[in-house]
mmCIF file of C-alpha atoms in Angstrom:
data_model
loop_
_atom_site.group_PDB
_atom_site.id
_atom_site.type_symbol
_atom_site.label_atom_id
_atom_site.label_comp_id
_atom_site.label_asym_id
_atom_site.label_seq_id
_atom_site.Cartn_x
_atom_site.Cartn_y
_atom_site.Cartn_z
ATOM 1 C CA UNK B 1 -62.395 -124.141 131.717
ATOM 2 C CA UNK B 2 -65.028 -122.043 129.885
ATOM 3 C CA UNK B 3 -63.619 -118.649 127.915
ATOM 4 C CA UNK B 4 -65.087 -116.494 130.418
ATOM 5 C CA UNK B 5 -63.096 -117.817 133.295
ATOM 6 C CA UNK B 6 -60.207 -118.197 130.516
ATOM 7 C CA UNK B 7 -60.816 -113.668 129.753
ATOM 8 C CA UNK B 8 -61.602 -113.398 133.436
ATOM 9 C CA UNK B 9 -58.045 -115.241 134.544
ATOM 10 C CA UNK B 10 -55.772 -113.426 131.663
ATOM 11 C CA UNK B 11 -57.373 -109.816 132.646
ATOM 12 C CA UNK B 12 -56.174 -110.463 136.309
ATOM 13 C CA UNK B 13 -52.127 -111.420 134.787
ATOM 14 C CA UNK B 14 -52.597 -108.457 132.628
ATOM 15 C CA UNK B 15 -53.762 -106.197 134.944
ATOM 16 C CA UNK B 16 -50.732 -106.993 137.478
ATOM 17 C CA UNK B 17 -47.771 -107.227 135.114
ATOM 18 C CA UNK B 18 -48.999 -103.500 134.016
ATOM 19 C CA UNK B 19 -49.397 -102.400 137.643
ATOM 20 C CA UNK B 20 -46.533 -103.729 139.182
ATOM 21 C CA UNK B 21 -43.820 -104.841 136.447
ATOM 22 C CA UNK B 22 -44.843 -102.041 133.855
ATOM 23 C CA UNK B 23 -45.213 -104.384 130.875
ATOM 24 C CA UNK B 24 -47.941 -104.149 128.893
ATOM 25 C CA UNK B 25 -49.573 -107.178 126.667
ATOM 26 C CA UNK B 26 -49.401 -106.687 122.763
ATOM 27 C CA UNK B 27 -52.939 -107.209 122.071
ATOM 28 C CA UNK B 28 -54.336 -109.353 118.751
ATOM 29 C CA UNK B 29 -50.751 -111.163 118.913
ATOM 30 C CA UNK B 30 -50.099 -114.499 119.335
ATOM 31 C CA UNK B 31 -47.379 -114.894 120.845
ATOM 32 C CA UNK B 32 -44.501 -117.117 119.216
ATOM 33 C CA UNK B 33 -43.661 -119.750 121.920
ATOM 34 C CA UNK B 34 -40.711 -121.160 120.161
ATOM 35 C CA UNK B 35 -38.949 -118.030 119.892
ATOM 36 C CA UNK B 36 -37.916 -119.050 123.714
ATOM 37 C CA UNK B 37 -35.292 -121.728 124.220
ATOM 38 C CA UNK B 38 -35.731 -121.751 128.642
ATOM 39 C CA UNK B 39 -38.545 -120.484 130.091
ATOM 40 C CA UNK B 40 -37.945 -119.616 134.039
ATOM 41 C CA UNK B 41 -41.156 -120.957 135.643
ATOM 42 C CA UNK B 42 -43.045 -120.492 139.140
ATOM 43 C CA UNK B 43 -45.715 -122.192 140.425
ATOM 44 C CA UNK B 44 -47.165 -121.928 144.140
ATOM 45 C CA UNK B 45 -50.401 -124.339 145.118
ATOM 46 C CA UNK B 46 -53.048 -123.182 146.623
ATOM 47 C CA UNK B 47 -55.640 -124.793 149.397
ATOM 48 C CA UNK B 48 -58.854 -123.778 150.749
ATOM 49 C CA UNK B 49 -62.428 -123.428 149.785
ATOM 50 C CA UNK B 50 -60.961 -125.322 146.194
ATOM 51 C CA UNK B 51 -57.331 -126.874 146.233
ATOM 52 C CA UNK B 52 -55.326 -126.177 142.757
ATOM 53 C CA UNK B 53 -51.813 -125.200 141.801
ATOM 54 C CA UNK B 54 -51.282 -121.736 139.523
ATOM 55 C CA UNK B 55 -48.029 -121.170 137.569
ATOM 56 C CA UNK B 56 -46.226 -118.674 135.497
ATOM 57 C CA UNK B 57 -43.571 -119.413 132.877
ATOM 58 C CA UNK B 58 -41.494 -116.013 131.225
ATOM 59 C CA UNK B 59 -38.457 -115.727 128.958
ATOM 60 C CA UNK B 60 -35.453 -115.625 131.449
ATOM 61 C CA UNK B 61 -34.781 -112.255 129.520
ATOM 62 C CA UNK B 62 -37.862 -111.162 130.423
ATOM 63 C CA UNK B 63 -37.585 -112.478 134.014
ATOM 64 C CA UNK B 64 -34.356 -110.370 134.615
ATOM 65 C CA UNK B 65 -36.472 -107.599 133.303
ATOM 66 C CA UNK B 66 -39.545 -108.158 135.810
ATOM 67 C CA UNK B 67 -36.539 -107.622 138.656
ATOM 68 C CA UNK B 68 -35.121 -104.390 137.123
ATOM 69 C CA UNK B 69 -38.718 -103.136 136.818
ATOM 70 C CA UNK B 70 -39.205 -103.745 140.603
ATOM 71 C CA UNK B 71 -35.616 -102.866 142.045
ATOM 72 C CA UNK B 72 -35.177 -99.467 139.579
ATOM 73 C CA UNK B 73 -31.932 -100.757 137.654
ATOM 74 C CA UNK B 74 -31.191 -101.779 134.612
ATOM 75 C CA UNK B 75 -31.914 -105.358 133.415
ATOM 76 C CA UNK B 76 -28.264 -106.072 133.116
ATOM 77 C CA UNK B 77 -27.514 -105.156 136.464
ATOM 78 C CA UNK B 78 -26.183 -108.143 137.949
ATOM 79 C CA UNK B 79 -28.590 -107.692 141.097
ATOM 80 C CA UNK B 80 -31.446 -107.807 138.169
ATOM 81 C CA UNK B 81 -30.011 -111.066 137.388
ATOM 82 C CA UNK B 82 -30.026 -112.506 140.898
ATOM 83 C CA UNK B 83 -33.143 -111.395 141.764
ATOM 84 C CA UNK B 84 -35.014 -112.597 138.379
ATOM 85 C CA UNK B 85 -36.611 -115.892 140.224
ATOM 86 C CA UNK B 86 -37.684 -114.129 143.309
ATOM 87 C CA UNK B 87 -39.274 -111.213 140.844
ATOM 88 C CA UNK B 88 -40.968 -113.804 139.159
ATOM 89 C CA UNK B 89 -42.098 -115.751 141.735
ATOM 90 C CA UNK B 90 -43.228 -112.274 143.826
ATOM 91 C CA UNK B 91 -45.483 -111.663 140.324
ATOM 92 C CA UNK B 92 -46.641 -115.043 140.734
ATOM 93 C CA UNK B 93 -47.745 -114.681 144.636
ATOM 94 C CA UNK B 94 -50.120 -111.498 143.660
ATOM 95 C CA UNK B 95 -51.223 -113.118 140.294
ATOM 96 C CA UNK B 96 -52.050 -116.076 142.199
ATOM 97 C CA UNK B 97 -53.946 -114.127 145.568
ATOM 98 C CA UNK B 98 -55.989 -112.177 142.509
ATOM 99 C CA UNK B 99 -56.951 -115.134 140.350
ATOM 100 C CA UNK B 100 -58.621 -116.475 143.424
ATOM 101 C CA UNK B 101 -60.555 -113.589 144.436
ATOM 102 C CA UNK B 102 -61.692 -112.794 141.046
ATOM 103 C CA UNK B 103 -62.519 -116.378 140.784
ATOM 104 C CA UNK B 104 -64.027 -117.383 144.172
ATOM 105 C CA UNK B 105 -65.076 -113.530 145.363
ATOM 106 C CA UNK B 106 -63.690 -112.167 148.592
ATOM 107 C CA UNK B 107 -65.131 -114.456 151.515
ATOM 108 C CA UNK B 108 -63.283 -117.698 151.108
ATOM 109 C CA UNK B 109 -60.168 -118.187 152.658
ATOM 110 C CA UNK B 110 -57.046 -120.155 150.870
ATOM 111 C CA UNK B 111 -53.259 -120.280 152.049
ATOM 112 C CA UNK B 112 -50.843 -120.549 149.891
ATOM 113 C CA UNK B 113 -47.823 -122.742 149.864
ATOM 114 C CA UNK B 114 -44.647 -121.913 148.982
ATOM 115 C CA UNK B 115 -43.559 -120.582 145.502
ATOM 116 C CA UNK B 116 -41.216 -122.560 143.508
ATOM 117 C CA UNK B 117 -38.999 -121.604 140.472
ATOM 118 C CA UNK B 118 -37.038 -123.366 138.400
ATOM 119 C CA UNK B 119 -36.112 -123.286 134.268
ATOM 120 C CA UNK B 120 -38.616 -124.956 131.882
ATOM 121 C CA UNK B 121 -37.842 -126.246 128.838
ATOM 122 C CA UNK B 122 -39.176 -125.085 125.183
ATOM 123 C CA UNK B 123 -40.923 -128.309 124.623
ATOM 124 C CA UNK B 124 -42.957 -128.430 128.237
ATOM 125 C CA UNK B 125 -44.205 -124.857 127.413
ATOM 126 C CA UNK B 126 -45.577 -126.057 124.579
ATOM 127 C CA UNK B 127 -47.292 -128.799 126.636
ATOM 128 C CA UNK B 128 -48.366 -126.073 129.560
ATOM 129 C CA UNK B 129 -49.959 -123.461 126.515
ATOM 130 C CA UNK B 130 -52.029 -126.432 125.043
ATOM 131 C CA UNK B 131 -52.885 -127.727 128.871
ATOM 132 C CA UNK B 132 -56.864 -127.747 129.983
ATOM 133 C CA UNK B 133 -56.151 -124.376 132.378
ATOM 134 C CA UNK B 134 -52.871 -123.165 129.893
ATOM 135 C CA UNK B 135 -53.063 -119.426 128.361
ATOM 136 C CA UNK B 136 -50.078 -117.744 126.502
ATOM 137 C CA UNK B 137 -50.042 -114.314 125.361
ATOM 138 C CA UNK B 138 -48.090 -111.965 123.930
ATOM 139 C CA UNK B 139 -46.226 -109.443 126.627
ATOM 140 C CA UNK B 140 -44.083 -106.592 124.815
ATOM 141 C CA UNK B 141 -42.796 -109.246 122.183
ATOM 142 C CA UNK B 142 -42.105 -112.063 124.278
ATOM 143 C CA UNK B 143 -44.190 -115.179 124.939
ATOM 144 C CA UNK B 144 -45.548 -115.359 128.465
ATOM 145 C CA UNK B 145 -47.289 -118.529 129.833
ATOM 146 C CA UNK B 146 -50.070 -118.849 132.482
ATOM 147 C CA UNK B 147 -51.292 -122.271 133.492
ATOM 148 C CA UNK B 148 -54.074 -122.611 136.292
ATOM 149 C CA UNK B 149 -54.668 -125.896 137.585
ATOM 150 C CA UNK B 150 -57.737 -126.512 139.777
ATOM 151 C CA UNK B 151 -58.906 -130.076 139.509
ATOM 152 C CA UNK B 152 -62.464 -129.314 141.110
ATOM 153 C CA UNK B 153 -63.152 -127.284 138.324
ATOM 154 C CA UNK B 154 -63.879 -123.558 138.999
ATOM 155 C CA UNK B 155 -67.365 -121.769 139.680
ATOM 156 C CA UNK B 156 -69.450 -120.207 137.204
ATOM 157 C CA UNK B 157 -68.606 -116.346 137.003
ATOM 158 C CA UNK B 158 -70.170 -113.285 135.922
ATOM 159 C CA UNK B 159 -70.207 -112.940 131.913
ATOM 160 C CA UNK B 160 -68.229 -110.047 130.462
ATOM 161 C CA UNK B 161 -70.031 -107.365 130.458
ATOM 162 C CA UNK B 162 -71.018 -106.271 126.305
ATOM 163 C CA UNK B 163 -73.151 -103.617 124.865
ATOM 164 C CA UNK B 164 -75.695 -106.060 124.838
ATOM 165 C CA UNK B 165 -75.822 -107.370 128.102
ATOM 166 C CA UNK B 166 -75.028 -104.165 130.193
ATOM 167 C CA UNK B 167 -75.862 -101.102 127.590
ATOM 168 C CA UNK B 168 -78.282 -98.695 128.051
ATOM 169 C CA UNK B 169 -81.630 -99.711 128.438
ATOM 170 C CA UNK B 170 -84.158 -98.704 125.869
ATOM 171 C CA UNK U 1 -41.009 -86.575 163.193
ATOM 172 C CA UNK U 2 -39.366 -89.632 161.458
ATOM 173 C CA UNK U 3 -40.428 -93.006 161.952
ATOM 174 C CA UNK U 4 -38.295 -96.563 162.161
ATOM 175 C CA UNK U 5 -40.236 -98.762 159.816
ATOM 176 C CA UNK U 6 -39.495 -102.305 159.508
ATOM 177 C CA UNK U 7 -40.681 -103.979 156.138
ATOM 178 C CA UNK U 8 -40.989 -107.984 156.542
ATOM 179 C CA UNK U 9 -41.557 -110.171 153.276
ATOM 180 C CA UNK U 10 -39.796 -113.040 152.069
ATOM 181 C CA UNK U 11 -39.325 -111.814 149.001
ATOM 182 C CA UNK U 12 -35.983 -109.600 148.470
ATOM 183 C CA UNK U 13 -37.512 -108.177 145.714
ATOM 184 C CA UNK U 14 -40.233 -107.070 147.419
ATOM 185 C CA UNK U 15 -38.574 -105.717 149.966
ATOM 186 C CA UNK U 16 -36.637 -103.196 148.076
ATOM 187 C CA UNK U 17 -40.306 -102.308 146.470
ATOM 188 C CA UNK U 18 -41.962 -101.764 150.011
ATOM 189 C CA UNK U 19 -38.291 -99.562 150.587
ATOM 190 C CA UNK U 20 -38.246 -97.446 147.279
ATOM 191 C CA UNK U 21 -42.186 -96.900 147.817
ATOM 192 C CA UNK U 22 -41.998 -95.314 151.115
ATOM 193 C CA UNK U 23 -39.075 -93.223 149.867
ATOM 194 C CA UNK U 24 -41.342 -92.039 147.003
ATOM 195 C CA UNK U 25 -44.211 -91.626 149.317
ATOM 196 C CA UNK U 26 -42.518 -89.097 151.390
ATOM 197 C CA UNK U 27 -42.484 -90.804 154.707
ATOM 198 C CA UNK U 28 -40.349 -89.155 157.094
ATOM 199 C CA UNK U 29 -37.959 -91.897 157.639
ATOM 200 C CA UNK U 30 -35.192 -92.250 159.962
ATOM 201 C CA UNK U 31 -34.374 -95.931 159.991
ATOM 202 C CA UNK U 32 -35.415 -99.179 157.423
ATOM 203 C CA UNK U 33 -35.586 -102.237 158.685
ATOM 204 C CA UNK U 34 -35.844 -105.563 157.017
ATOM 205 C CA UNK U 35 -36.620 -109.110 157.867
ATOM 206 C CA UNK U 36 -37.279 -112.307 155.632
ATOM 207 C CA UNK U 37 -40.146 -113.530 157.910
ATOM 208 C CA UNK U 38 -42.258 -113.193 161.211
ATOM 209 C CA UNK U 39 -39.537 -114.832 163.120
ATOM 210 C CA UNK U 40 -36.840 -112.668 162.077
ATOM 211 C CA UNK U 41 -39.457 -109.875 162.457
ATOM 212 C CA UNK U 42 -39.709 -109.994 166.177
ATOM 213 C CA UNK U 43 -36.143 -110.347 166.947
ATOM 214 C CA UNK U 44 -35.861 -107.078 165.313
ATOM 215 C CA UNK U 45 -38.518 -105.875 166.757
ATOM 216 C CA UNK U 46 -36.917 -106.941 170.492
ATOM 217 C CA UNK U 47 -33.665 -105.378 169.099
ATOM 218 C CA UNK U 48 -34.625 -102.302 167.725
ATOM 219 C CA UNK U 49 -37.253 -99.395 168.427
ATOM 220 C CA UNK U 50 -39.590 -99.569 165.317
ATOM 221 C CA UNK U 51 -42.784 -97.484 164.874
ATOM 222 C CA UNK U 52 -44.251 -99.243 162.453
ATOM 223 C CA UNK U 53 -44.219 -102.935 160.904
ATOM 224 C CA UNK U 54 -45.097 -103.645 157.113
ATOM 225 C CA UNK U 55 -45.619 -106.999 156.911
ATOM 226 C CA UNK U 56 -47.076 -110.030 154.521
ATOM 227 C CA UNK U 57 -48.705 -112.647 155.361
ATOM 228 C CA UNK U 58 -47.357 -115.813 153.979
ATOM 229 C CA UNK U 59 -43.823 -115.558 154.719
ATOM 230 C CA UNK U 60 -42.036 -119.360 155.767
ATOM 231 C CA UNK U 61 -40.721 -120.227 159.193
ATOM 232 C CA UNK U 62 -43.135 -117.672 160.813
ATOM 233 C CA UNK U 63 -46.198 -116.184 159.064
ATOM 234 C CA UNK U 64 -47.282 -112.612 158.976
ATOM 235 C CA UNK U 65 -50.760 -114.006 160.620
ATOM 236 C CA UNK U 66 -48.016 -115.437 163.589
ATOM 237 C CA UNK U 67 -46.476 -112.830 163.641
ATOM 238 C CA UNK U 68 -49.094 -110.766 164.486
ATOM 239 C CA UNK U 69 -50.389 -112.979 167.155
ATOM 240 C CA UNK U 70 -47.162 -113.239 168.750
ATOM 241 C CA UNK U 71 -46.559 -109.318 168.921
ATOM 242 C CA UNK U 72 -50.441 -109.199 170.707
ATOM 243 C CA UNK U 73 -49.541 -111.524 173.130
ATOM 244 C CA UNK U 74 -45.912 -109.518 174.267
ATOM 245 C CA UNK U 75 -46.153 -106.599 176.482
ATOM 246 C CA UNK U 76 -43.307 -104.904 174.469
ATOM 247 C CA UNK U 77 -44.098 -105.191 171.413
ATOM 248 C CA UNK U 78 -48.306 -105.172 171.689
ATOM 249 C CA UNK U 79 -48.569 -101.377 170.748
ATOM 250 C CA UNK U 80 -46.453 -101.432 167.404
ATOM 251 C CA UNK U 81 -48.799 -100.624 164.685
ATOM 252 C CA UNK U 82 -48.759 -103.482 161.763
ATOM 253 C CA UNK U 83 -49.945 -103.131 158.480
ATOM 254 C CA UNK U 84 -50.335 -105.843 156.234
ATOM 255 C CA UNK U 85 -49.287 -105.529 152.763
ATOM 256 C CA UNK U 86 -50.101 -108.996 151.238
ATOM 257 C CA UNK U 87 -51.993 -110.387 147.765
ATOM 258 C CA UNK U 88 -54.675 -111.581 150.870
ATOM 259 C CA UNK U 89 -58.229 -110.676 148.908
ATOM 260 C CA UNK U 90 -60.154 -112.531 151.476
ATOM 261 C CA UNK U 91 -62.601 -110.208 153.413
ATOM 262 C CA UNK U 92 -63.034 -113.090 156.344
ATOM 263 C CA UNK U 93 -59.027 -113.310 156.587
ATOM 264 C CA UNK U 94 -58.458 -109.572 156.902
ATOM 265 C CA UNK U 95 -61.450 -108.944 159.475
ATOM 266 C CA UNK U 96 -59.799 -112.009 161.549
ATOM 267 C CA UNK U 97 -56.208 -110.033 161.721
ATOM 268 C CA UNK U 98 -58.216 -106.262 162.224
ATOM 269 C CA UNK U 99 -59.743 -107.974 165.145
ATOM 270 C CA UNK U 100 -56.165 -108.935 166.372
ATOM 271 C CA UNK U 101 -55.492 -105.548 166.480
ATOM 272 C CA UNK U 102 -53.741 -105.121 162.753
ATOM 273 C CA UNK U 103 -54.463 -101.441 162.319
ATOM 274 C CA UNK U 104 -53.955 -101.484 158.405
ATOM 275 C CA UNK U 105 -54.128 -103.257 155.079
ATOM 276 C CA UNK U 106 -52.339 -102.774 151.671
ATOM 277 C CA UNK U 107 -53.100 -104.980 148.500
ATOM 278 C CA UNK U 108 -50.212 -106.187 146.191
ATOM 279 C CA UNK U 109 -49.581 -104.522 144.190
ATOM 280 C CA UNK U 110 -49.845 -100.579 144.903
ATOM 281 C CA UNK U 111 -48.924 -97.322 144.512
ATOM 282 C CA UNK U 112 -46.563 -94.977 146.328
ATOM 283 C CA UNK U 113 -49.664 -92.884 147.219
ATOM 284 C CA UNK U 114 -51.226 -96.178 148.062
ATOM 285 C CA UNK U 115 -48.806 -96.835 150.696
ATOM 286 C CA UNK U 116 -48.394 -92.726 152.318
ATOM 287 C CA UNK U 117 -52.159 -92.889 152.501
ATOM 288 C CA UNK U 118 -52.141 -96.091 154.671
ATOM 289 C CA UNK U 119 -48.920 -95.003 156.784
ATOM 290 C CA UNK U 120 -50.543 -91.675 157.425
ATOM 291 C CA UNK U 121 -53.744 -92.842 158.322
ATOM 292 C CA UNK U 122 -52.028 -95.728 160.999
ATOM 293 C CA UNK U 123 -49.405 -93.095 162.423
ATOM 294 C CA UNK U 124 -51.632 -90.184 162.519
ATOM 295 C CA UNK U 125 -53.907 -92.207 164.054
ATOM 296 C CA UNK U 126 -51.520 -93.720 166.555
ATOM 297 C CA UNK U 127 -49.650 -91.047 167.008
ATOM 298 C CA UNK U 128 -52.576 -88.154 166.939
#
């Protein structure tokens, strides 16, 4: 996966957890994966014009904060708590219907299968971050994972758009 | 006039976003009904008099694109207005459910205003 797709793919995650789960991503930081002992993970696959599996990995802290951001309680309300995994997995589902739009434009069609969560260990983050489609970054001081698998290989996209390439003309 | 709305996602969470949204949107509400998927959706919907049905697409058991197609093809139920509030960015999937008769669509995620200016447009048109 070339950087573009790489910027392209992180700008979508960033761009949701702002708009929906109000956290915002501490840019220039890299984020410190071993500062997490259990990750909670959720990963939904993905079939269509290109077959592929996306997934999201965030500190169970964090997780239980995604919730309270959505339901309007504290994160340690006990109703954060139980609905961390379906929070994360809900972030997931839009992530996930984004990614493919930003990466295959608005015609194709793909369904979706169903979201899975479950914890993931310290050690198998590591593995995801350093994985061919793996991106961490650093949300509001936590570590926050994002691993896109499409075995295909995904389609060319537009460049980012620089001074250079898109500034005024002279 | 206040409308029965019924919201059906899988997601809990979601649920109680679609809920807290239309209370910050100002809809005239008078009653909020949920269901966990299409399925569940049209026995409330043979239960219940609802306005108005919020509903996602890919939901287990029953799909909102089921749903939909199940609701067209019942006398009672083929006049409820659905919107579809989904992640769906496919132009070819969306123009497939408008010409089902789906009379709305709202992309995860959104804003309150978002939401009143899609219920507005959907009941004042249905209702106008």
């Amino acid at each position: 996966m070339d950087e573009n797709t790489r910027t392209r793919i992180g700008n979508v995650l960033l761009e949701v957890l702002e708009k929906q789960a109000f956290l915002f991503v501490d840019p220039g930081e890299d984020p410190d994966l071993a500062s997490v002992d259990v990750y909670l993970a959720a990963s939904v696959g993905f079939a269509g014009a290109a077959a592929g599996r996306v997934s999201l990995a965030v500190p169970s802290a964090m997780a239980a904060e995604l919730a309270s951001n959505f339901l309007g309680c504290e994160p340690d309300d006990p109703a954060a708590a139980a609905q961390a995994a379906d929070a994360c997995k809900e972030i997931l589902n839009i992530v996930c219907g984004h990614i493919l739009t930003e990466l295959y434009g608005p015609t194709p069609v793909f369904d979706l299968g169903d979201l899975e969560a479950g914890p993931l260990a310290a050690t198998e983050a590591a593995d995801w971050s350093a994985a061919e489609g793996g991106m961490a970054f650093s949300v509001e001081g936590s570590p926050v994972l994002l691993r896109v698998d499409i075995p295909g290989g995904v389609p060319p996209g537009p460049q980012p758009c620089g001074p250079q390439a898109c500034g005024p003309q002279a | 006039m206040a409308y029965n709305i019924l919201v059906v996602d899988d997601s809990e969470t979601m649920r109680a976003v679609i809920a807290k949204s239309i209370g910050h949107a100002g809809v005239p509400l008078g009653s909020l009904f949920q269901a966990a998927n299409g399925a569940e959706g049209i026995e409330v919907l043979h239960r219940e008099w609802v306005d108005l049905v919020l509903a996602d697409i890919n939901m287990p058991v029953l799909s909102g694109v089921e749903m939909v197609a199940r609701m067209k093809a019942d006398p009672a139920l083929v006049d409820i207005p659905v919107i579809i509030v989904s992640t769906e960015g496919s132009a070819t999937r969306l123009q497939a459910l408008m010409d089902q008769g789906v009379k709305g669509f709202l992309r995860k995620p959104f804003t309150p205003e978002e939401l009143k200016k899609a219920v507005e447009t959907v009941l004042g048109a249905h209702h106008g």
